[in-house]
Amino acid sequence: MTPTTVAAWAGWRRGLIELRQSFTNGQDLFGHLFWPAAMLATIYFVGDTALDAGGLLLGTMLLPSILGMNVAFNGLLTMSQLLAVEREDGTLLRAKATPNGMLGYLVGKVVTVSGTLIAGVAIVLIPGLFLVDGLALGSLSAWLTLAWVVLLGTVASLPLGAVLGSLCSSPRSLGLIMFPIMGLAAISGIFYPITSMPEWLQWIAQAFPLYWLGLGMRSALLPDAAVAIEIGESWRHLETLGVLGAWTVFGLVVAPIVLRRMARRESGSSVAERRHKALQRIA
Amino acid sequence: MAADRRVVLDVEGLRMRYGATDVLHDVTFQAHHGEVLALLGPNGAGKSTTIEILEGFRMRSAGRVEVLGTDPAHGGEEWRARLGVVLQSWRDHGKWRVRELLAHLGSYYTCYSTDAIPRPWDTDDLVRTVGLAEHADKKIRMLSGGQRRRLDVAIAIVGRPEVLFLDEPTTGFDPEARREFHDLVRRLADELETTVLLTTHDLDEAEKLADRIVILSQGRIVADGTAVELSRRIAGEDHVRWTRDGQRFTHSTAESTEFVHNLFKQHGAEIRELEVHRASLEDTYMALVRRAESGQDSATESTWKEATR
């Protein structure tokens, strides 16, 4: 095996080990389950509100939309958070000190975050199937659509998360990016049909991956009649592919540049300095 | 020290500049195969900057640097596989278990194994070597400070490095942990012929561990030699104290043995309470650092260079 294949395999094993660690310790497990539980509770309590078109219930529309949002959030936030934290504690520098360690580290992160993300979909979807009426998951094509939307959403959001994580100076400053992302979620048709928003807000939302992930998920899980609440009364699969694909390309081009720049700057004293700053903040 | 005199670390005219301030001026030193070299100096002397440049984690402003015959600024992964690095503060991989992490990090080295140096180090053997056998299945965040540091060394040597960099390795250690750590480093140098470069502000540590000491002050090398050479050649003055006829005398001399011999020849049994204090390395070190800080550094440097030639 060449050194690169050795490192890629090591990265794969690393991802699986970290996934296991993450799903076998209380604190992480709470993190994995708390939001899904809160969202399912919301769906349960407000779910019976009827939307205008064809007897579609709010809960039915919420479940796929929230699944789409989870894919984006998991990809973006988990990835950026892990990068920022592990830069601060020296994990990244450790990877840098290991031959081909950076490759192994990145493969490992992609495996860990993708695994977390897919588990996140299952954690909401499986109980959701029992809680929510009116989903249309009987056909193979529904599951296939679900699969490609999750896959495309993952490859679109992971590199963006890596860019965010590399640009942030500390895990704490990452908290600040939560606000615009929450704002984006509010206008992206996740919690209410986007067609009820003013048109200029619709345009803003359509520039970002979040709306398209929600749309893709609704196209997979909802019956055809539900298309009535969407823009142009269409699931717009081609446009979904186009926008998510464009973000993927953007992320895959920018992420290596930003990651390399960030990794180059890592050294023992930069880790020590951040540790010092972090301790000062506590004191 | 090993008989093999291959130069492993070669630094010549190294300069480092941040903005308008120079933190390293014309730093030149070498380390040979199997040698333990200590970079000794007060905080802010440029020790960490120097070691980071050698590790390939920081770009230098000027000068020539070679580690195992390669410029660290262009060192590839194969070169990286021959180095081990222990940094000042590492808190990574807290959720991993000791054995699990060592086995994982070791797996990156399998393709760099050679007949002379089989890589990686067997995990169980390594865990025993650094004295962590009882804690092999513990989560890393549950380790004590000293155990954590030994793990850092274990990680650094899992690929059987030819050069090991240790940046302030024993900061915050209790005396026992420190001694164990010193034994471990000496063993690596003596048995495995690992070349070790360590930075420390602890003179005692440098004296115990190092074959040779390079003293760095304000970004300049003010001395370079073995502990004995340093204390002999720089301060050079032993203190002789004695009493005669109830009167106290003190005398400073570079040749204390000869002086005492003459003293007895002259006064015989009248000499009482004789004490000879060897010039200590600590005196040397303090004198050097003080002189460098008071701005006489260039003078010190030239005096010293003459003395070591």
Coordinates of C-alpha atoms in Angstrom, one line a residue:
Chain A
M1 CA 0.0 0.0 0.0
T2 CA 1.2 3.5 -0.7
P3 CA 1.5 5.9 2.2
T4 CA -1.6 7.8 1.0
T5 CA -3.7 4.6 1.0
V6 CA -2.3 3.7 4.4
A7 CA -3.4 7.1 5.7
A8 CA -6.8 7.0 4.1
W9 CA -7.5 3.6 5.7
A10 CA -6.2 4.9 9.0
G11 CA -8.6 7.9 8.6
W12 CA -11.5 5.5 7.9
R13 CA -10.8 3.6 11.1
R14 CA -10.3 6.8 12.9
G15 CA -13.7 8.0 11.8
L16 CA -15.4 4.8 13.0
I17 CA -13.6 4.9 16.4
E18 CA -14.7 8.5 16.9
L19 CA -18.2 7.7 15.9
R20 CA -18.3 4.9 18.5
Q21 CA -16.9 7.2 21.1
S22 CA -19.4 9.8 20.3
F23 CA -22.4 7.5 20.6
T24 CA -21.2 5.8 23.8
N25 CA -20.7 8.7 26.1
G26 CA -23.4 10.5 28.0
Q27 CA -22.6 14.0 27.1
D28 CA -22.4 13.5 23.4
L29 CA -25.4 11.3 23.4
F30 CA -27.4 14.0 25.1
G31 CA -26.3 16.3 22.3
H32 CA -27.3 13.9 19.6
L33 CA -30.8 13.3 21.1
F34 CA -31.8 16.6 22.7
W35 CA -32.6 18.6 19.6
P36 CA -34.2 15.7 17.7
A37 CA -36.4 15.1 20.7
A38 CA -37.3 18.8 21.0
M39 CA -38.1 19.0 17.3
L40 CA -40.2 15.8 17.4
A41 CA -42.1 17.3 20.4
T42 CA -42.8 20.5 18.4
I43 CA -44.0 18.5 15.4
Y44 CA -46.3 16.5 17.7
F45 CA -47.8 19.5 19.4
V46 CA -48.3 21.9 16.4
G47 CA -48.6 19.1 13.8
D48 CA -52.3 19.1 13.5
T49 CA -52.6 22.7 12.2
A50 CA -53.9 22.5 8.6
L51 CA -52.0 24.3 5.8
D52 CA -54.1 25.7 2.9
A53 CA -53.4 23.3 0.2
G54 CA -55.1 19.9 -0.1
G55 CA -55.5 19.1 3.6
L56 CA -51.7 19.0 4.2
L57 CA -50.9 19.3 7.9
L58 CA -48.1 21.5 9.3
G59 CA -46.5 18.5 11.0
T60 CA -46.3 16.5 7.8
M61 CA -44.5 19.5 6.1
L62 CA -42.3 20.1 9.2
L63 CA -40.8 16.6 9.4
P64 CA -39.0 16.5 6.0
S65 CA -38.1 20.2 6.2
I66 CA -36.5 19.7 9.6
L67 CA -34.7 16.6 8.3
G68 CA -33.2 18.8 5.5
M69 CA -32.2 21.5 8.1
N70 CA -30.5 18.8 10.3
V71 CA -28.4 17.6 7.4
A72 CA -27.2 21.2 6.7
F73 CA -26.7 22.0 10.4
N74 CA -24.9 18.8 11.2
G75 CA -22.6 19.1 8.2
L76 CA -21.9 22.8 8.7
L77 CA -21.9 23.1 12.5
T78 CA -20.5 19.7 13.6
M79 CA -17.7 20.0 11.1
S80 CA -16.8 23.6 11.9
Q81 CA -17.1 23.0 15.7
L82 CA -14.9 19.9 15.6
L83 CA -12.3 21.7 13.6
A84 CA -12.2 24.7 15.8
V85 CA -12.1 22.7 19.0
E86 CA -9.5 20.2 17.7
R87 CA -7.3 23.1 16.5
E88 CA -7.4 24.5 20.0
D89 CA -6.6 21.3 21.8
G90 CA -3.8 20.3 19.5
T91 CA -5.4 17.4 17.6
L92 CA -4.7 19.1 14.3
L93 CA -1.1 19.7 15.2
R94 CA -0.8 16.1 16.2
A95 CA -2.0 15.2 12.7
K96 CA 0.5 17.5 11.2
A97 CA 3.3 15.9 13.2
T98 CA 2.3 12.4 11.8
P99 CA 3.3 11.3 8.3
N100 CA 0.2 11.9 6.1
G101 CA -1.6 12.6 9.3
M102 CA -3.6 15.5 7.8
L103 CA -5.1 13.3 5.1
G104 CA -6.0 10.7 7.8
Y105 CA -7.5 13.4 10.0
L106 CA -9.7 14.8 7.2
V107 CA -10.9 11.4 6.0
G108 CA -11.6 10.6 9.7
K109 CA -13.6 13.9 10.1
V110 CA -15.6 13.2 7.0
V111 CA -16.5 9.7 8.2
T112 CA -17.4 11.0 11.7
V113 CA -19.5 13.9 10.6
S114 CA -21.2 12.0 7.8
G115 CA -22.0 9.2 10.2
T116 CA -23.3 11.6 12.8
L117 CA -25.4 13.3 10.1
I118 CA -27.0 10.0 8.8
A119 CA -27.6 8.9 12.4
G120 CA -29.2 12.3 12.9
V121 CA -31.6 11.7 10.0
A122 CA -32.6 8.3 11.3
I123 CA -33.1 9.6 14.9
V124 CA -35.7 12.1 13.6
L125 CA -37.1 10.1 10.7
I126 CA -37.9 6.8 12.5
P127 CA -40.0 8.1 15.4
G128 CA -41.4 10.7 12.9
L129 CA -42.9 8.0 10.8
F130 CA -45.0 6.9 13.7
L131 CA -45.9 10.5 14.8
V132 CA -46.8 12.1 11.5
D133 CA -49.6 11.2 9.2
G134 CA -49.7 11.7 5.4
L135 CA -46.1 10.9 4.4
A136 CA -45.6 9.1 1.1
L137 CA -42.7 6.8 1.6
G138 CA -44.3 3.7 0.0
S139 CA -42.3 3.9 -3.2
L140 CA -38.7 3.1 -4.0
S141 CA -38.3 6.4 -5.8
A142 CA -39.2 8.2 -2.5
W143 CA -36.2 6.5 -0.8
L144 CA -33.9 7.0 -3.7
T145 CA -34.7 10.8 -3.7
L146 CA -34.1 10.8 0.1
A147 CA -30.8 9.1 -0.5
W148 CA -29.5 11.5 -3.1
V149 CA -30.7 14.6 -1.3
V150 CA -28.9 13.5 1.9
L151 CA -25.8 12.6 0.0
L152 CA -25.7 15.9 -2.0
G153 CA -26.5 17.8 1.2
T154 CA -23.6 16.1 2.9
V155 CA -21.0 16.9 0.2
A156 CA -22.3 20.4 0.0
S157 CA -22.3 21.2 3.7
L158 CA -19.1 19.4 4.9
P159 CA -16.6 21.5 2.9
L160 CA -18.5 24.7 3.9
G161 CA -18.3 23.6 7.6
A162 CA -14.5 23.0 7.1
V163 CA -14.1 26.5 5.7
L164 CA -16.0 28.1 8.6
G165 CA -14.1 26.0 11.2
S166 CA -10.8 27.1 9.6
L167 CA -11.7 30.7 9.5
C168 CA -12.9 31.0 13.1
S169 CA -10.2 31.9 15.6
S170 CA -11.8 29.9 18.4
P171 CA -14.8 27.6 19.2
R172 CA -16.4 30.5 21.0
S173 CA -16.4 32.8 18.1
L174 CA -18.3 30.1 16.2
G175 CA -21.3 30.8 18.4
L176 CA -21.7 34.1 16.5
I177 CA -22.3 32.4 13.2
M178 CA -25.3 30.6 14.7
F179 CA -27.4 33.8 14.6
P180 CA -27.3 34.3 10.8
I181 CA -27.8 30.6 10.2
M182 CA -30.9 30.6 12.5
G183 CA -32.1 33.6 10.6
L184 CA -31.6 31.8 7.4
A185 CA -33.6 28.8 8.7
A186 CA -36.5 31.1 9.5
I187 CA -36.8 32.4 5.9
S188 CA -36.0 29.1 4.2
G189 CA -39.4 27.5 4.3
I190 CA -38.4 25.1 7.0
F191 CA -41.0 26.0 9.7
Y192 CA -43.6 27.4 7.3
P193 CA -44.2 27.3 3.5
I194 CA -41.8 29.7 1.8
T195 CA -44.6 30.8 -0.5
S196 CA -46.1 32.8 2.3
M197 CA -42.9 34.9 2.6
P198 CA -42.4 38.2 0.7
E199 CA -40.8 37.6 -2.7
W200 CA -37.5 39.3 -1.9
L201 CA -37.0 37.0 1.1
Q202 CA -37.7 34.0 -1.1
W203 CA -34.9 35.1 -3.4
I204 CA -32.4 35.4 -0.5
A205 CA -33.4 32.0 0.8
Q206 CA -32.9 30.4 -2.6
A207 CA -29.3 31.5 -2.8
F208 CA -28.4 29.2 0.1
P209 CA -28.3 25.4 0.4
L210 CA -30.7 25.3 3.3
Y211 CA -33.9 26.0 1.3
W212 CA -33.0 23.4 -1.3
L213 CA -32.3 20.7 1.2
G214 CA -35.7 21.3 2.8
L215 CA -37.3 21.2 -0.6
G216 CA -35.5 18.1 -1.7
M217 CA -36.6 16.3 1.5
R218 CA -40.2 17.4 1.1
S219 CA -40.1 16.1 -2.5
A220 CA -39.0 12.7 -1.2
L221 CA -41.3 12.3 1.8
L222 CA -44.5 14.2 0.9
P223 CA -47.3 13.1 -1.5
D224 CA -47.4 14.8 -4.9
A225 CA -50.3 17.0 -4.0
A226 CA -48.2 18.8 -1.4
V227 CA -46.2 20.5 -4.2
A228 CA -49.0 23.1 -4.2
I229 CA -47.2 25.0 -1.3
E230 CA -43.9 25.3 -3.2
I231 CA -42.6 28.0 -5.5
G232 CA -43.9 27.4 -9.0
E233 CA -45.8 24.4 -7.7
S234 CA -42.8 22.3 -8.6
W235 CA -40.3 20.1 -6.8
R236 CA -37.6 21.6 -9.0
H237 CA -35.1 18.7 -8.8
L238 CA -32.9 20.1 -11.5
E239 CA -32.6 23.4 -9.8
T240 CA -31.9 21.6 -6.5
L241 CA -29.1 19.6 -8.1
G242 CA -27.8 22.9 -9.6
V243 CA -27.7 25.0 -6.5
L244 CA -26.4 22.2 -4.1
G245 CA -24.0 21.2 -6.8
A246 CA -22.7 24.7 -7.1
W247 CA -22.2 25.0 -3.4
T248 CA -20.4 21.7 -3.4
V249 CA -18.0 22.8 -6.1
F250 CA -17.5 26.1 -4.3
G251 CA -16.8 24.3 -1.0
L252 CA -14.5 21.7 -2.6
V253 CA -12.4 24.4 -4.3
V254 CA -12.2 26.8 -1.3
A255 CA -11.9 24.3 1.6
P256 CA -8.5 22.8 0.6
I257 CA -7.0 26.3 0.2
V258 CA -8.4 27.5 3.6
L259 CA -7.5 24.3 5.4
R260 CA -4.0 24.3 4.0
R261 CA -3.5 27.9 5.1
M262 CA -4.9 27.2 8.6
A263 CA -2.8 24.0 9.0
R264 CA 0.4 25.8 7.9
R265 CA 0.0 28.3 10.7
E266 CA -0.4 25.6 13.4
S267 CA 2.6 25.3 15.7
G268 CA 3.3 24.5 19.3
S269 CA 3.3 28.1 20.3
S270 CA 0.0 28.9 18.5
V271 CA -1.7 26.1 20.4
A272 CA -0.1 27.2 23.7
E273 CA -1.2 30.8 23.0
R274 CA -4.8 29.8 22.4
R275 CA -4.8 27.6 25.5
H276 CA -3.5 30.6 27.5
K277 CA -6.3 32.8 26.1
A278 CA -8.9 30.2 26.8
L279 CA -7.7 29.9 30.4
Q280 CA -7.7 33.7 30.9
R281 CA -11.3 33.8 29.7
I282 CA -12.3 31.3 32.4
A283 CA -10.4 33.2 35.1
Chain B
M1 CA 27.8 9.7 23.0
A2 CA 27.7 7.5 19.9
A3 CA 30.9 7.0 17.9
D4 CA 29.0 7.8 14.7
R5 CA 29.6 11.5 14.1
R6 CA 27.0 12.1 11.4
V7 CA 25.5 15.6 11.7
V8 CA 21.8 15.2 12.2
L9 CA 20.8 18.8 13.0
D10 CA 22.7 21.5 11.2
V11 CA 21.7 25.1 11.7
E12 CA 23.7 28.0 10.3
G13 CA 23.1 31.7 10.4
L14 CA 19.4 31.2 11.3
R15 CA 17.4 34.4 11.6
M16 CA 13.8 35.0 12.5
R17 CA 12.1 38.3 12.2
Y18 CA 8.5 39.2 13.2
G19 CA 7.6 42.5 11.7
A20 CA 10.4 44.8 12.7
T21 CA 11.8 42.7 15.6
D22 CA 14.4 40.0 15.2
V23 CA 13.8 37.2 17.6
L24 CA 16.7 35.0 16.4
H25 CA 20.1 36.5 15.3
D26 CA 22.6 34.4 13.5
V27 CA 21.9 31.2 15.4
T28 CA 24.4 28.4 14.5
F29 CA 24.7 25.0 16.0
Q30 CA 24.9 21.3 15.2
A31 CA 23.9 18.0 16.8
H32 CA 25.4 14.7 15.9
H33 CA 23.8 11.2 15.7
G34 CA 22.7 9.9 19.1
E35 CA 23.5 13.2 20.9
V36 CA 21.2 14.9 23.4
L37 CA 21.4 18.6 22.9
A38 CA 19.7 21.1 25.3
L39 CA 18.7 24.5 24.1
L40 CA 18.8 26.4 27.4
G41 CA 17.7 29.9 28.0
P42 CA 15.3 32.2 29.9
N43 CA 11.7 32.6 28.7
G44 CA 11.5 34.6 25.5
A45 CA 15.0 33.7 24.4
G46 CA 13.8 32.2 21.2
K47 CA 14.0 28.5 22.1
S48 CA 10.6 27.5 21.0
T49 CA 10.9 29.5 17.8
T50 CA 14.1 27.6 17.0
I51 CA 12.7 24.2 17.7
E52 CA 9.5 25.0 15.7
I53 CA 11.6 25.9 12.7
L54 CA 13.5 22.7 13.0
E55 CA 10.2 20.7 13.3
G56 CA 9.1 22.3 10.0
F57 CA 6.1 24.1 11.7
R58 CA 7.4 27.6 11.2
M59 CA 9.1 29.3 8.3
R60 CA 12.4 31.0 9.0
S61 CA 13.4 34.5 7.7
A62 CA 17.0 33.6 6.7
G63 CA 19.8 31.1 7.2
R64 CA 20.4 27.4 6.4
V65 CA 18.7 24.6 8.4
E66 CA 19.0 20.9 7.8
V67 CA 17.4 18.1 9.8
L68 CA 18.5 14.6 8.7
G69 CA 19.9 16.3 5.6
T70 CA 16.6 17.9 4.6
D71 CA 15.4 21.5 4.8
P72 CA 12.4 21.4 7.2
A73 CA 10.7 24.0 5.1
H74 CA 10.5 21.5 2.3
G75 CA 10.4 18.3 4.3
G76 CA 8.0 15.7 2.9
E77 CA 6.0 13.0 4.7
E78 CA 8.9 10.5 4.5
W79 CA 11.1 13.0 6.3
R80 CA 8.3 13.6 8.8
A81 CA 8.1 9.9 9.5
R82 CA 11.7 10.0 10.9
L83 CA 10.9 12.8 13.4
G84 CA 9.2 12.7 16.8
V85 CA 7.7 15.9 18.3
V86 CA 6.6 16.6 21.9
L87 CA 5.1 20.1 22.3
Q88 CA 4.6 22.2 25.4
S89 CA 0.8 21.7 25.8
W90 CA -1.2 19.0 24.3
R91 CA -4.8 18.2 25.4
D92 CA -5.9 16.3 22.3
H93 CA -7.7 13.0 21.9
G94 CA -9.3 13.1 25.5
K95 CA -11.9 10.5 24.6
W96 CA -9.4 8.0 23.2
R97 CA -7.9 5.2 25.2
V98 CA -4.1 5.1 25.6
R99 CA -3.5 1.8 23.7
E100 CA -6.1 2.7 21.1
L101 CA -4.5 6.0 20.2
L102 CA -1.0 4.6 20.1
A103 CA -2.0 1.7 17.8
H104 CA -3.9 4.2 15.6
L105 CA -1.1 6.7 15.2
G106 CA 1.4 3.9 14.8
S107 CA -0.5 2.6 11.8
Y108 CA 0.6 5.7 9.7
Y109 CA 4.2 4.5 10.0
T110 CA 3.8 1.0 8.7
C111 CA 4.8 2.0 5.1
Y112 CA 8.0 3.7 6.4
S113 CA 9.4 0.6 8.0
T114 CA 12.9 -0.3 7.0
D115 CA 15.2 -3.3 7.8
A116 CA 17.3 -1.2 10.1
I117 CA 14.3 0.5 11.8
P118 CA 11.1 -1.5 11.9
R119 CA 8.1 0.8 12.3
P120 CA 5.9 1.3 14.2
W121 CA 6.9 0.5 17.7
D122 CA 4.9 -2.5 19.1
T123 CA 2.0 -0.9 21.1
D124 CA 2.3 -3.1 24.2
D125 CA 6.0 -2.8 24.3
L126 CA 5.8 0.9 23.9
V127 CA 3.2 1.3 26.7
R128 CA 5.6 -0.6 29.0
T129 CA 8.6 1.4 27.9
V130 CA 7.0 4.7 28.9
G131 CA 5.6 3.1 32.1
L132 CA 1.9 3.4 31.2
A133 CA 1.1 -0.4 31.2
E134 CA -1.4 0.0 34.0
H135 CA -3.1 2.8 32.3
A136 CA -3.2 1.4 28.8
D137 CA -7.0 1.1 28.7
K138 CA -7.7 4.4 30.4
K139 CA -9.3 7.3 28.7
I140 CA -6.7 9.9 28.0
R141 CA -8.5 12.7 29.8
M142 CA -8.3 10.6 33.0
L143 CA -4.5 10.6 33.0
S144 CA -2.5 12.7 35.5
G145 CA -0.2 15.4 34.2
G146 CA 2.9 13.2 34.4
Q147 CA 1.1 10.3 32.7
R148 CA -0.2 12.5 30.0
R149 CA 3.3 13.8 29.3
R150 CA 4.6 10.2 29.1
L151 CA 1.9 9.5 26.6
D152 CA 3.0 12.5 24.6
V153 CA 6.5 11.0 24.5
A154 CA 5.1 7.6 23.6
I155 CA 3.2 9.2 20.7
A156 CA 6.3 11.0 19.6
I157 CA 8.4 7.8 19.5
V158 CA 5.7 5.4 18.2
G159 CA 7.3 5.8 14.7
R160 CA 10.8 5.1 16.1
P161 CA 12.1 8.5 15.2
E162 CA 15.7 9.2 14.4
V163 CA 15.3 12.7 15.8
L164 CA 13.2 13.6 18.8
F165 CA 12.2 17.2 19.6
L166 CA 11.1 18.0 23.2
D167 CA 9.8 21.5 23.9
E168 CA 9.9 22.2 27.7
P169 CA 9.1 18.6 28.4
T170 CA 9.0 18.6 32.2
T171 CA 7.2 21.8 33.0
G172 CA 4.9 21.2 36.0
F173 CA 6.5 17.8 36.9
D174 CA 7.1 16.7 40.5
P175 CA 10.7 15.6 41.2
E176 CA 9.9 11.9 40.8
A177 CA 8.1 12.2 37.5
R178 CA 11.0 14.4 36.3
R179 CA 13.6 11.8 37.2
E180 CA 11.6 9.0 35.5
F181 CA 11.2 11.2 32.4
H182 CA 15.0 11.9 32.3
D183 CA 15.7 8.2 32.5
L184 CA 13.4 7.6 29.6
V185 CA 15.0 10.2 27.4
R186 CA 18.5 9.0 28.3
R187 CA 17.5 5.5 27.4
L188 CA 16.2 6.6 24.0
A189 CA 19.5 8.3 23.3
D190 CA 21.8 5.6 24.7
E191 CA 20.0 2.4 23.5
L192 CA 18.2 3.5 20.4
E193 CA 20.7 6.2 19.4
T194 CA 17.9 8.8 18.9
T195 CA 19.2 12.3 18.5
V196 CA 17.3 14.5 20.9
L197 CA 16.9 18.3 20.9
L198 CA 15.2 19.6 24.0
T199 CA 14.4 23.1 25.1
T200 CA 14.4 24.0 28.8
H201 CA 14.8 26.9 31.1
D202 CA 15.9 24.5 33.8
L203 CA 19.6 24.4 34.1
D204 CA 19.6 21.3 36.3
E205 CA 17.6 19.5 33.6
A206 CA 20.0 20.5 30.9
E207 CA 23.0 19.4 33.0
K208 CA 21.5 16.0 33.8
L209 CA 20.1 15.2 30.4
A210 CA 22.3 16.8 27.8
D211 CA 25.6 15.7 26.2
R212 CA 25.9 19.3 25.0
I213 CA 24.2 22.6 26.0
V214 CA 23.5 25.6 23.8
I215 CA 22.6 28.7 25.7
L216 CA 20.3 31.0 24.0
S217 CA 19.6 34.5 25.3
Q218 CA 17.7 37.2 23.5
G219 CA 17.8 35.3 20.2
R220 CA 21.6 34.8 20.3
I221 CA 23.7 31.8 21.1
V222 CA 25.9 32.9 24.0
A223 CA 27.5 29.6 24.7
D224 CA 27.8 26.1 23.3
G225 CA 29.6 23.1 24.9
T226 CA 29.3 20.3 27.4
A227 CA 28.2 21.2 31.0
V228 CA 31.8 20.8 32.2
E229 CA 33.3 22.9 29.4
L230 CA 30.8 25.6 30.0
S231 CA 31.4 25.9 33.7
R232 CA 35.2 25.6 33.3
R233 CA 35.7 27.9 30.4
I234 CA 33.4 30.8 31.0
A235 CA 33.2 31.5 34.6
G236 CA 36.5 29.7 35.1
E237 CA 36.9 30.9 38.7
D238 CA 36.7 28.5 41.6
H239 CA 36.4 30.0 45.1
V240 CA 38.9 28.9 47.8
R241 CA 38.2 29.7 51.4
W242 CA 40.4 29.0 54.4
T243 CA 41.4 30.3 57.9
R244 CA 44.8 31.0 59.3
D245 CA 45.6 32.3 62.7
G246 CA 41.8 32.7 63.3
Q247 CA 41.6 34.9 60.2
R248 CA 39.3 34.2 57.2
F249 CA 40.6 34.3 53.6
T250 CA 38.9 33.9 50.2
H251 CA 40.5 33.7 46.9
S252 CA 39.1 33.3 43.4
T253 CA 41.2 31.3 40.9
A254 CA 40.9 29.3 37.7
E255 CA 43.6 26.9 39.0
S256 CA 42.3 26.0 42.4
T257 CA 44.3 22.7 42.8
E258 CA 47.6 24.4 42.2
F259 CA 46.7 27.3 44.4
V260 CA 45.8 25.0 47.3
H261 CA 49.0 23.0 46.8
N262 CA 51.0 26.2 47.0
L263 CA 49.0 27.4 50.0
F264 CA 50.0 24.2 51.9
K265 CA 53.6 24.5 50.8
Q266 CA 53.7 28.0 52.2
H267 CA 51.7 27.6 55.4
G268 CA 51.5 23.8 56.1
A269 CA 49.4 22.9 59.1
E270 CA 48.4 26.5 59.8
I271 CA 45.7 26.2 57.1
R272 CA 42.3 25.2 58.6
E273 CA 38.7 24.9 57.4
L274 CA 39.7 24.7 53.8
E275 CA 36.8 24.8 51.2
V276 CA 37.1 24.8 47.5
H277 CA 34.0 25.7 45.5
R278 CA 34.0 24.7 41.9
A279 CA 32.6 27.2 39.5
S280 CA 29.0 25.9 39.1
L281 CA 27.2 25.8 35.8
E282 CA 24.5 27.9 37.5
D283 CA 27.0 30.7 38.0
T284 CA 28.0 30.5 34.4
Y285 CA 24.5 30.5 33.2
M286 CA 23.4 33.4 35.3
A287 CA 26.5 35.4 34.3
L288 CA 26.0 34.7 30.7
V289 CA 22.3 35.6 30.7
R290 CA 22.9 38.7 32.7
R291 CA 25.7 39.9 30.5
A292 CA 23.6 39.2 27.4
E293 CA 20.7 41.1 28.8
S294 CA 22.7 44.1 29.8
G295 CA 23.7 44.6 26.1
Q296 CA 27.2 43.2 26.1
D297 CA 26.0 40.2 24.2
S298 CA 28.2 40.7 21.1
A299 CA 31.3 40.9 23.3
T300 CA 30.3 37.8 25.2
E301 CA 29.7 36.0 22.0
S302 CA 33.1 36.7 20.6
T303 CA 34.9 35.9 23.8
W304 CA 33.1 32.6 24.0
K305 CA 33.7 31.7 20.4
E306 CA 37.4 32.2 21.0
A307 CA 37.3 30.2 24.1
T308 CA 35.6 27.2 22.4
R309 CA 37.9 27.1 19.4

